PDB file of C-alpha atoms in Angstrom:
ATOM      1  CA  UNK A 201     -19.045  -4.971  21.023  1.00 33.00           C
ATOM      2  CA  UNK A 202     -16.694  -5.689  18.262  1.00 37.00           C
ATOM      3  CA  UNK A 203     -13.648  -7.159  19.259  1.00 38.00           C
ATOM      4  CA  UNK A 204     -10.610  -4.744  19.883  1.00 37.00           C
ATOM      5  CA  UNK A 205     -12.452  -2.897  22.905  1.00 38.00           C
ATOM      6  CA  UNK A 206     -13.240   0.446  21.040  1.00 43.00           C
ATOM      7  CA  UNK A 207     -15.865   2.523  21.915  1.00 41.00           C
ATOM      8  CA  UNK A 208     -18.852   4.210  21.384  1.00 47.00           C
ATOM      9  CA  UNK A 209     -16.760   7.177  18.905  1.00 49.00           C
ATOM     10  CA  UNK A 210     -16.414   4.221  16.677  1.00 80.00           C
ATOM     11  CA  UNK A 211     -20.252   3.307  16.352  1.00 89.00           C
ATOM     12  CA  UNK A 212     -21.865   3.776  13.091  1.00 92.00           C
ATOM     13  CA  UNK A 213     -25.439   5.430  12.472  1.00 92.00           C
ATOM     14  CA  UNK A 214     -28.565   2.135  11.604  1.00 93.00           C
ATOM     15  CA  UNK A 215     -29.035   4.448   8.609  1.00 95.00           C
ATOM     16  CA  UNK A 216     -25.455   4.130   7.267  1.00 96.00           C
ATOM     17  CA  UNK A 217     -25.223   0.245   8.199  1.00 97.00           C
ATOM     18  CA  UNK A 218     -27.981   0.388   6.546  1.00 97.00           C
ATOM     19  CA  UNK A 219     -26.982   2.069   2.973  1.00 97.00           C
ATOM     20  CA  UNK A 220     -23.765   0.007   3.660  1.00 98.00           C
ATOM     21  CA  UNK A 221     -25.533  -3.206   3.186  1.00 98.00           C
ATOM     22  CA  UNK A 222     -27.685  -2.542   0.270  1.00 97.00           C
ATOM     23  CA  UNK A 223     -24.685  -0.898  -1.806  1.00 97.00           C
ATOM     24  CA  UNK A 224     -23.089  -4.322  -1.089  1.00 98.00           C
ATOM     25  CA  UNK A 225     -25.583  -6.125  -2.180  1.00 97.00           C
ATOM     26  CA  UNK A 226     -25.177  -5.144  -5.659  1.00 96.00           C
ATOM     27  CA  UNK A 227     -22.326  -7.443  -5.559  1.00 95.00           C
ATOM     28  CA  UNK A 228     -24.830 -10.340  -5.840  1.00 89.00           C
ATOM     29  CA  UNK A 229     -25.288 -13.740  -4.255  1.00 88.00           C
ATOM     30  CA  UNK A 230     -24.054 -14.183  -1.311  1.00 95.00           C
ATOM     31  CA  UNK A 231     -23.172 -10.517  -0.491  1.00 97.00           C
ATOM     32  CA  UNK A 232     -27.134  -9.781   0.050  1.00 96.00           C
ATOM     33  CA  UNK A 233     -28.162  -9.641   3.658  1.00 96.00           C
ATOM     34  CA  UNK A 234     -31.940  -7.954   4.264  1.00 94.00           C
ATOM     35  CA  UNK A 235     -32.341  -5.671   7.384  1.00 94.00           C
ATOM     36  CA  UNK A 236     -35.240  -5.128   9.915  1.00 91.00           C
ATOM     37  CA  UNK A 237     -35.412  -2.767  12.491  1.00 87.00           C
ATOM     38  CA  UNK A 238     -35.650  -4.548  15.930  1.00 72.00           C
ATOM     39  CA  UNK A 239     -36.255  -8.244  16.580  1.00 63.00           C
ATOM     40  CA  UNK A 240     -39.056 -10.175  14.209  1.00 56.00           C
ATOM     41  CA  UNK A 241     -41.718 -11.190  15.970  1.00 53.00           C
ATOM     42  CA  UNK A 242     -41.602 -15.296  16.660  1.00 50.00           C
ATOM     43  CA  UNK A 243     -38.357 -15.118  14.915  1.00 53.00           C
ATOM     44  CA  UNK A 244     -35.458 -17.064  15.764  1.00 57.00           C
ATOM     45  CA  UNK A 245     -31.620 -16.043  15.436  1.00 84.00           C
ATOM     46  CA  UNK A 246     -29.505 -18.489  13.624  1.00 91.00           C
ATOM     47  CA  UNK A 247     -31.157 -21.418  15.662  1.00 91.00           C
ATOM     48  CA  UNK A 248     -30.568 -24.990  15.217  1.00 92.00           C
ATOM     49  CA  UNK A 249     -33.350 -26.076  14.283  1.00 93.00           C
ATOM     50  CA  UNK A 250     -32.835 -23.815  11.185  1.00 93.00           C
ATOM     51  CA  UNK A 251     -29.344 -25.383  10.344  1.00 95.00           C
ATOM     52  CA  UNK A 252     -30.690 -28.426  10.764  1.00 95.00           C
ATOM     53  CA  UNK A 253     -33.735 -28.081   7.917  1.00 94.00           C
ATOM     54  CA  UNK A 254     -30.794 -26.616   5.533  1.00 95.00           C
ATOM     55  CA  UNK A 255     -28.288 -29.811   6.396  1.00 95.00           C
ATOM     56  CA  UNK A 256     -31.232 -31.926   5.650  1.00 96.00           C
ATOM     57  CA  UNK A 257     -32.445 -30.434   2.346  1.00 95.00           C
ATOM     58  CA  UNK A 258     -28.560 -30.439   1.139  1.00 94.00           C
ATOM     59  CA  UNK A 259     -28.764 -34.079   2.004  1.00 94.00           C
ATOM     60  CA  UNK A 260     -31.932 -34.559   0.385  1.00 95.00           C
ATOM     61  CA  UNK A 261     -30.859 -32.680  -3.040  1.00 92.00           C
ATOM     62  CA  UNK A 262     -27.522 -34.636  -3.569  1.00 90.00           C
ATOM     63  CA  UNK A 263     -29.125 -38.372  -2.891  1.00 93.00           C
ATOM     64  CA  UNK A 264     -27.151 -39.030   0.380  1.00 91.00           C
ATOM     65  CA  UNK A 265     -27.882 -40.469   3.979  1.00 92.00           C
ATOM     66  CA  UNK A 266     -24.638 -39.471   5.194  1.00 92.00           C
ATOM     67  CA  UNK A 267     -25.543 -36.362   7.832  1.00 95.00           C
ATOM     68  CA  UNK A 268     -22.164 -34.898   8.130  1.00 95.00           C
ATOM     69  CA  UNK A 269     -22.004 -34.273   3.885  1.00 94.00           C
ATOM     70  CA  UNK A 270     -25.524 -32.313   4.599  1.00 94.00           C
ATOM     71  CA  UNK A 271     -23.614 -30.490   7.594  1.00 96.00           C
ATOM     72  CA  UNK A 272     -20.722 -29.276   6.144  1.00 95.00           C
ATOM     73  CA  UNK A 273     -22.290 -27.921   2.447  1.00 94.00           C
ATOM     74  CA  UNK A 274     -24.965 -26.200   4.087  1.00 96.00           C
ATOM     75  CA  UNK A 275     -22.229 -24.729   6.524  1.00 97.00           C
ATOM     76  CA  UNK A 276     -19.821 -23.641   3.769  1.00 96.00           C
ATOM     77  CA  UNK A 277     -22.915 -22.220   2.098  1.00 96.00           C
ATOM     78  CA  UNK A 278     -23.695 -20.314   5.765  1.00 97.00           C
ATOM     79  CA  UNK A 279     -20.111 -19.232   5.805  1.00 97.00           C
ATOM     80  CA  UNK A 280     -20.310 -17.755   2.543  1.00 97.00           C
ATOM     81  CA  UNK A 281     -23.464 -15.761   3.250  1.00 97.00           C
ATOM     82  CA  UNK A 282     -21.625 -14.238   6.870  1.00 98.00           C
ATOM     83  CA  UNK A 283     -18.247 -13.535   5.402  1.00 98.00           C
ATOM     84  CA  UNK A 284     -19.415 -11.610   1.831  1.00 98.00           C
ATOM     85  CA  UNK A 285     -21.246  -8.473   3.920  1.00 98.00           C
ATOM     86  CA  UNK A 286     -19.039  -8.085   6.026  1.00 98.00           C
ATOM     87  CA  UNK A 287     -15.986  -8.247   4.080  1.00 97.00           C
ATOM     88  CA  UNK A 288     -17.513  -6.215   1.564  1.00 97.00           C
ATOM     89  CA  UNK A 289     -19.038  -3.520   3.782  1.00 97.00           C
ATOM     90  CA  UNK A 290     -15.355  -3.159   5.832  1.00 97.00           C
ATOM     91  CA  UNK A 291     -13.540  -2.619   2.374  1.00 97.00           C
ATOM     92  CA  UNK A 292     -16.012  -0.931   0.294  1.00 96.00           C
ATOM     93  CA  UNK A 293     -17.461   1.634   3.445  1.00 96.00           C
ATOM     94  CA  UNK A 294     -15.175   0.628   6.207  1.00 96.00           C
ATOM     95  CA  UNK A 295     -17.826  -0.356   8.552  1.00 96.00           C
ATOM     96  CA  UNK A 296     -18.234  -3.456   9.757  1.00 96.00           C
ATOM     97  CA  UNK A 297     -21.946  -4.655  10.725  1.00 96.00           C
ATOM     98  CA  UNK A 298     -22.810  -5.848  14.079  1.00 95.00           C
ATOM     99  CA  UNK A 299     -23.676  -9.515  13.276  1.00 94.00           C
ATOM    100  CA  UNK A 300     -25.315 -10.966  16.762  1.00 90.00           C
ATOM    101  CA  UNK A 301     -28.486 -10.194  15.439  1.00 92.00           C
ATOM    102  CA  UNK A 302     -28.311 -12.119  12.169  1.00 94.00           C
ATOM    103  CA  UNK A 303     -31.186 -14.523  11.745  1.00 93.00           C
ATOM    104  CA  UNK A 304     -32.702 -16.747   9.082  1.00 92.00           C
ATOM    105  CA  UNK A 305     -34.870 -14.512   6.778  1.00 89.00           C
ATOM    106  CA  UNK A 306     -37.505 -17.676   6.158  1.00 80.00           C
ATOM    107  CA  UNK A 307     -37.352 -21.595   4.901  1.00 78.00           C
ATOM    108  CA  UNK A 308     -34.863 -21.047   2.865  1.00 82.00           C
ATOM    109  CA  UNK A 309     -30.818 -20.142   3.517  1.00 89.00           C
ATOM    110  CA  UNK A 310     -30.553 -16.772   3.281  1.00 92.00           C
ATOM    111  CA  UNK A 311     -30.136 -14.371   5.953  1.00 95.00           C
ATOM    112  CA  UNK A 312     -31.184 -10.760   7.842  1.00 93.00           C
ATOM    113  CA  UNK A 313     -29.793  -8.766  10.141  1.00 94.00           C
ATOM    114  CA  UNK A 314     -32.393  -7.154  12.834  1.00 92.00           C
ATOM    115  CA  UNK A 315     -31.513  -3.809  14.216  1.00 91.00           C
ATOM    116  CA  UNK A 316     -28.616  -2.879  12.789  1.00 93.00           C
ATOM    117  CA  UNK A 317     -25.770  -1.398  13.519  1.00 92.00           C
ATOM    118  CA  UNK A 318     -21.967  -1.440  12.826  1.00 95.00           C
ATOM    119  CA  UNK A 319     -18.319   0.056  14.255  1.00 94.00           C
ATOM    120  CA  UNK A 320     -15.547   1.500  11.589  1.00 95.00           C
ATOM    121  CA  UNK A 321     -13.140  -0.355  10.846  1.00 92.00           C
ATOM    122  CA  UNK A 322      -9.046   0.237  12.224  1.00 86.00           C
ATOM    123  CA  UNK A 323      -6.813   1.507   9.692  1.00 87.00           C
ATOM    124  CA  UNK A 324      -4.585   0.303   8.102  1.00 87.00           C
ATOM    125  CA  UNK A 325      -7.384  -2.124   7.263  1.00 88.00           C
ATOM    126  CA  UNK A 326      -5.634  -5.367   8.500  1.00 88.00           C
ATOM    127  CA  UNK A 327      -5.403  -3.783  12.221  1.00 89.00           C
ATOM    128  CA  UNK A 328      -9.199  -5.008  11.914  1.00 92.00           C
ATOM    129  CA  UNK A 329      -9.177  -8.322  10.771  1.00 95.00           C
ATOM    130  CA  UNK A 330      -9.462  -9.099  14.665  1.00 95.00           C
ATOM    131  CA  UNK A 331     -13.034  -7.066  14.483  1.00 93.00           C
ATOM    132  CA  UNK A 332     -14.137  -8.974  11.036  1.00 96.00           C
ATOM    133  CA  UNK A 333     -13.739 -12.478  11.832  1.00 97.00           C
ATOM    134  CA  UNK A 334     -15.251 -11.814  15.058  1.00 96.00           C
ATOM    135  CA  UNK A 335     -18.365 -10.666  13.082  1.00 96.00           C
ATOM    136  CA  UNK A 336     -18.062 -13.253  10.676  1.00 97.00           C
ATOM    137  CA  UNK A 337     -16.192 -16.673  11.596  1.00 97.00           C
ATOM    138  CA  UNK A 338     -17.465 -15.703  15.577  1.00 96.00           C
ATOM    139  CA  UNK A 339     -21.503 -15.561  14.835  1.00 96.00           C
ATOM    140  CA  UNK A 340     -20.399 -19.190  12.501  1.00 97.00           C
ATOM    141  CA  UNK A 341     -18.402 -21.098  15.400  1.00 96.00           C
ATOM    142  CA  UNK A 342     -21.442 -19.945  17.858  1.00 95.00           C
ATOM    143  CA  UNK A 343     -23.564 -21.744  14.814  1.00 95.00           C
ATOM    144  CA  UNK A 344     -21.186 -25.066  15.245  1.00 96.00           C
ATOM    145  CA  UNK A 345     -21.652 -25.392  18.980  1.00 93.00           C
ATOM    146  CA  UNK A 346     -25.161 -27.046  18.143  1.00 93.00           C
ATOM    147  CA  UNK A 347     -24.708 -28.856  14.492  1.00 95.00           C
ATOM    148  CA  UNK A 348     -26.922 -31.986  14.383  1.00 94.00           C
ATOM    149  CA  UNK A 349     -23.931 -34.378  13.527  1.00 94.00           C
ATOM    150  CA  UNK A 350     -19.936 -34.722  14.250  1.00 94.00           C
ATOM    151  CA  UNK A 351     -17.813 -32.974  12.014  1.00 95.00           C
ATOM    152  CA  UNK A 352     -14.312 -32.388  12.362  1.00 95.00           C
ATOM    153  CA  UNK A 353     -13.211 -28.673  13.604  1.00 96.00           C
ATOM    154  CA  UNK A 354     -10.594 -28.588  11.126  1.00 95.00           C
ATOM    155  CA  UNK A 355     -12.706 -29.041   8.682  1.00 95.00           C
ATOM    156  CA  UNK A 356     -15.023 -26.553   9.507  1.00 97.00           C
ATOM    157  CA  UNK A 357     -12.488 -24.226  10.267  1.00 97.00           C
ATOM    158  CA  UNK A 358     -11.692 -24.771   6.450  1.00 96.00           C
ATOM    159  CA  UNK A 359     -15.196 -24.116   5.338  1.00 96.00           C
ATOM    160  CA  UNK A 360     -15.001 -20.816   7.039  1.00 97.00           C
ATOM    161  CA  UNK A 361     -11.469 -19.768   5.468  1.00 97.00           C
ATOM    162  CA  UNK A 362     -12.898 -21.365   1.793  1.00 96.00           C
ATOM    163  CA  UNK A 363     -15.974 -19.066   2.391  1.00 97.00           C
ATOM    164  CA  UNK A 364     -13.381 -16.338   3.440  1.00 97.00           C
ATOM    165  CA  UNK A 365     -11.332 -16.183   0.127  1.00 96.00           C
ATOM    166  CA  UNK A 366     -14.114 -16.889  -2.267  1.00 95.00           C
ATOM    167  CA  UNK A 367     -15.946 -14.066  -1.048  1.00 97.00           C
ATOM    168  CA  UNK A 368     -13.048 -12.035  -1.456  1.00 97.00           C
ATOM    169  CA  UNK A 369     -12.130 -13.346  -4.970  1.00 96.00           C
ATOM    170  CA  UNK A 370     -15.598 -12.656  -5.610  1.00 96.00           C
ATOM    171  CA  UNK A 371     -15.085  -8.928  -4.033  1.00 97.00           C
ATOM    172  CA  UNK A 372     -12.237  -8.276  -6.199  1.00 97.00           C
ATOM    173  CA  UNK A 373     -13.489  -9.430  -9.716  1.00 96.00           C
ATOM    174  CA  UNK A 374     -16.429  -6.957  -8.873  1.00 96.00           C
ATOM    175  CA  UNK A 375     -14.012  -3.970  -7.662  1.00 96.00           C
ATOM    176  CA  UNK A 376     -10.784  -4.530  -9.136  1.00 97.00           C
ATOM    177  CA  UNK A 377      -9.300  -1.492  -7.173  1.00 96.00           C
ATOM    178  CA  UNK A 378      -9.557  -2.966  -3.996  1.00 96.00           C
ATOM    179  CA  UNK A 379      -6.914  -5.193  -4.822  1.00 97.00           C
ATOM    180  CA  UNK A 380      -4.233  -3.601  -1.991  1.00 96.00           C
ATOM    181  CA  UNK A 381      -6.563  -3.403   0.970  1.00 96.00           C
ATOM    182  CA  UNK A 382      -8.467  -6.511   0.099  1.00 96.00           C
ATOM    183  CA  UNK A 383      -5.191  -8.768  -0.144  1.00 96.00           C
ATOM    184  CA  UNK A 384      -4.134  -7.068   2.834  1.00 96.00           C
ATOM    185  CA  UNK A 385      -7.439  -7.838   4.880  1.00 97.00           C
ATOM    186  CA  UNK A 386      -7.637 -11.456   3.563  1.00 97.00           C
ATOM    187  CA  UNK A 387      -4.326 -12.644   3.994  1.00 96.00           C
ATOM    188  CA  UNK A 388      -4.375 -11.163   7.845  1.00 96.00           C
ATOM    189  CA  UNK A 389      -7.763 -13.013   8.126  1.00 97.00           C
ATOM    190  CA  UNK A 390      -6.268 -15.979   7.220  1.00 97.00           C
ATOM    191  CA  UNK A 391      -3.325 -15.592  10.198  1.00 96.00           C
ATOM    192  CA  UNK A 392      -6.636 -14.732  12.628  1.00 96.00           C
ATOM    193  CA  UNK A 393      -7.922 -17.256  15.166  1.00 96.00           C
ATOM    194  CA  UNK A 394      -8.760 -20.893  13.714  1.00 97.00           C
ATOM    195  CA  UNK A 395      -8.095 -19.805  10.232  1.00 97.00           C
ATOM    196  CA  UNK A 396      -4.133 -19.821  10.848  1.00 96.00           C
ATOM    197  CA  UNK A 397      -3.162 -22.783   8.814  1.00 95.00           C
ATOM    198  CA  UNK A 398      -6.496 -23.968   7.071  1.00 95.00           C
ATOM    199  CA  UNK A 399      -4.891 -23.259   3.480  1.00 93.00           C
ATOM    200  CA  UNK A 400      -3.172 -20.922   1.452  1.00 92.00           C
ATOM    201  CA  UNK A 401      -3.570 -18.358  -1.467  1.00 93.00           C
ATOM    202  CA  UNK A 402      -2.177 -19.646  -4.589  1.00 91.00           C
ATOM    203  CA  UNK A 403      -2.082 -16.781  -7.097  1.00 92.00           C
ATOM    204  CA  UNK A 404      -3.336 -13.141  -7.715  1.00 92.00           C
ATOM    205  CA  UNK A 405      -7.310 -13.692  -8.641  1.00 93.00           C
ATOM    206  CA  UNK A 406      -7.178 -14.902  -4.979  1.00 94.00           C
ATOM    207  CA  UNK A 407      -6.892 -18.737  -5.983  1.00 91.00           C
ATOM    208  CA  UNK A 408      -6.800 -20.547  -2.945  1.00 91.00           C
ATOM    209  CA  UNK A 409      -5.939 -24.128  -1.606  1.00 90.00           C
ATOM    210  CA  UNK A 410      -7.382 -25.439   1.803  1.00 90.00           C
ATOM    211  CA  UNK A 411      -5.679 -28.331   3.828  1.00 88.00           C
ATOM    212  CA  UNK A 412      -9.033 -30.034   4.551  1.00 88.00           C
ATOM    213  CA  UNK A 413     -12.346 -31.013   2.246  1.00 85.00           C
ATOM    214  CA  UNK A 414     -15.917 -29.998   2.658  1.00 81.00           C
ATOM    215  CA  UNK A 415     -16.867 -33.897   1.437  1.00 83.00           C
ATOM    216  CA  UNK A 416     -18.723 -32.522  -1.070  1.00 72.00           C
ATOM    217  CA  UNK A 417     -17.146 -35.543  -3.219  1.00 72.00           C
ATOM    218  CA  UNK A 418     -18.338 -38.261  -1.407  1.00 81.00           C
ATOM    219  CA  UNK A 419     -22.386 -37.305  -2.409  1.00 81.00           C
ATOM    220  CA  UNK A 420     -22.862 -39.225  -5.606  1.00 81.00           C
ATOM    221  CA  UNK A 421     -22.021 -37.785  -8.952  1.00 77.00           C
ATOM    222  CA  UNK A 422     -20.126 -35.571  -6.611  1.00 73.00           C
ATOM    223  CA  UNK A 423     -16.118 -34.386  -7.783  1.00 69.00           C
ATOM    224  CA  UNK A 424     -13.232 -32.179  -5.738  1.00 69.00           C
ATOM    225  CA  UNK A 425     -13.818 -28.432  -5.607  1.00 77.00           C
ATOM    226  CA  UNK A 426     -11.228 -25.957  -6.801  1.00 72.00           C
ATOM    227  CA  UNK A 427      -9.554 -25.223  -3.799  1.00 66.00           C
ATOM    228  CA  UNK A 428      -9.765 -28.733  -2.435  1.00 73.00           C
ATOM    229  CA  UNK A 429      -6.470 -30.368  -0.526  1.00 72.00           C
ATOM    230  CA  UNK A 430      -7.536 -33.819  -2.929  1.00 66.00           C
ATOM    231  CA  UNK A 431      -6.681 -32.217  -6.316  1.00 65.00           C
ATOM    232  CA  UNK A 432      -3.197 -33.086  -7.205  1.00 58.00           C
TER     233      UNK A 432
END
């Protein structure tokens, strides 16, 4: 059940989670997630083993032995790819998708969601930014309870609220009239849970500057990211 205890008046039909999803995807990137109707067969959910191949192939594409760099990319990358639906499909359709069925779609990082389903969303829309992180940053900390190295919470709670407000700058350069309800939803999202505190929106294209860093500088050649707390 989505978080806030509503019931079954507030379920949405598979076929309009469905249509949901792939109008979001036209967003691009990260905003695609696939859909199958029940479980794959010999199909895993988001397992670790999973994570684990993705942490190692970041590793291996940057040129670094250092586990926890591997970790943390491919988790901001798995944050991005859980927060971008589901933000999307709440603002765009307000629904928001059911995501403890959301599995890896192959080798590679992206992601599917088998037999789906969704609740509406509260109005106004930031009475539901409860229900969206619980669909989002709740299937990701589930994710972190098995990583294969140490990595500081705080910093993945900063992956997750980086994630958060890039999918939503992302979300409004694509539908510049979602500007109210979208600021609305993100800047309640970022008062919600573990996010409270991680950083803070810097300017109206949804700029945004966390308090922790995803060590994406320490892989060689590497530099600061845009909304990293090391730029001065």
């Amino acid at each position: 059940m989505v978080a806030g205890g509503r019931g079954a008046a507030d379920d949405v039909t598979t076929d309009e989670i469905e249509a949901a999803l792939r109008d979001v995807a036209r967003l691009g990137g990260f905003f695609a997630l696939d859909t199958v109707r029940g479980p794959a067969p010999g199909e895993g959910r988001l397992t670790p083993e999973g994570f684990e191949a993705l942490a190692r192939t970041v590793n291996e594409r940057y040129g670094t032995a250092e586990a926890r760099i591997g970790v943390s990319v491919a988790h901001l990358g798995l944050a991005a790819r859980l927060w971008s639906p589901v933000l999307a499909c709440a603002l765009v359709h307000g629904v928001v998708p059911v995501m403890d069925t959301v599995e890896w779609a192959g080798d590679g990082s992206a992601l599917r969601l088998a037999g789906p389903r969704g609740r509406r969303v509260a109005r106004p829309i930031a009475a539901s930014a409860d229900a969206v992180a619980e669909q989002a940053d709740g299937v990701l900390q589930r994710v972190e309870s098995r990583l294969p190295a140490k990595v500081a919470p705080r910093l993945l709670a900063g992956n997750s609220a980086s994630a958060l407000v890039g999918s939503a700058a992302q979300l409004l350069r694509s539908r510049p009239g979602l500007r109210g309800p979208l600021t609305e939803l993100t800047g309640a999202l970022l008062e919600t849970g573990r996010l409270r505190g991680t950083g803070r929106i810097t300017g109206p294209g949804l700029t945004f500057r966390r308090r922790s860093c995803c060590l994406y500088y320490r892989v060689p050649g590497g530099s600061t990211c845009g909304d990293c707390c090391l730029i001065r």
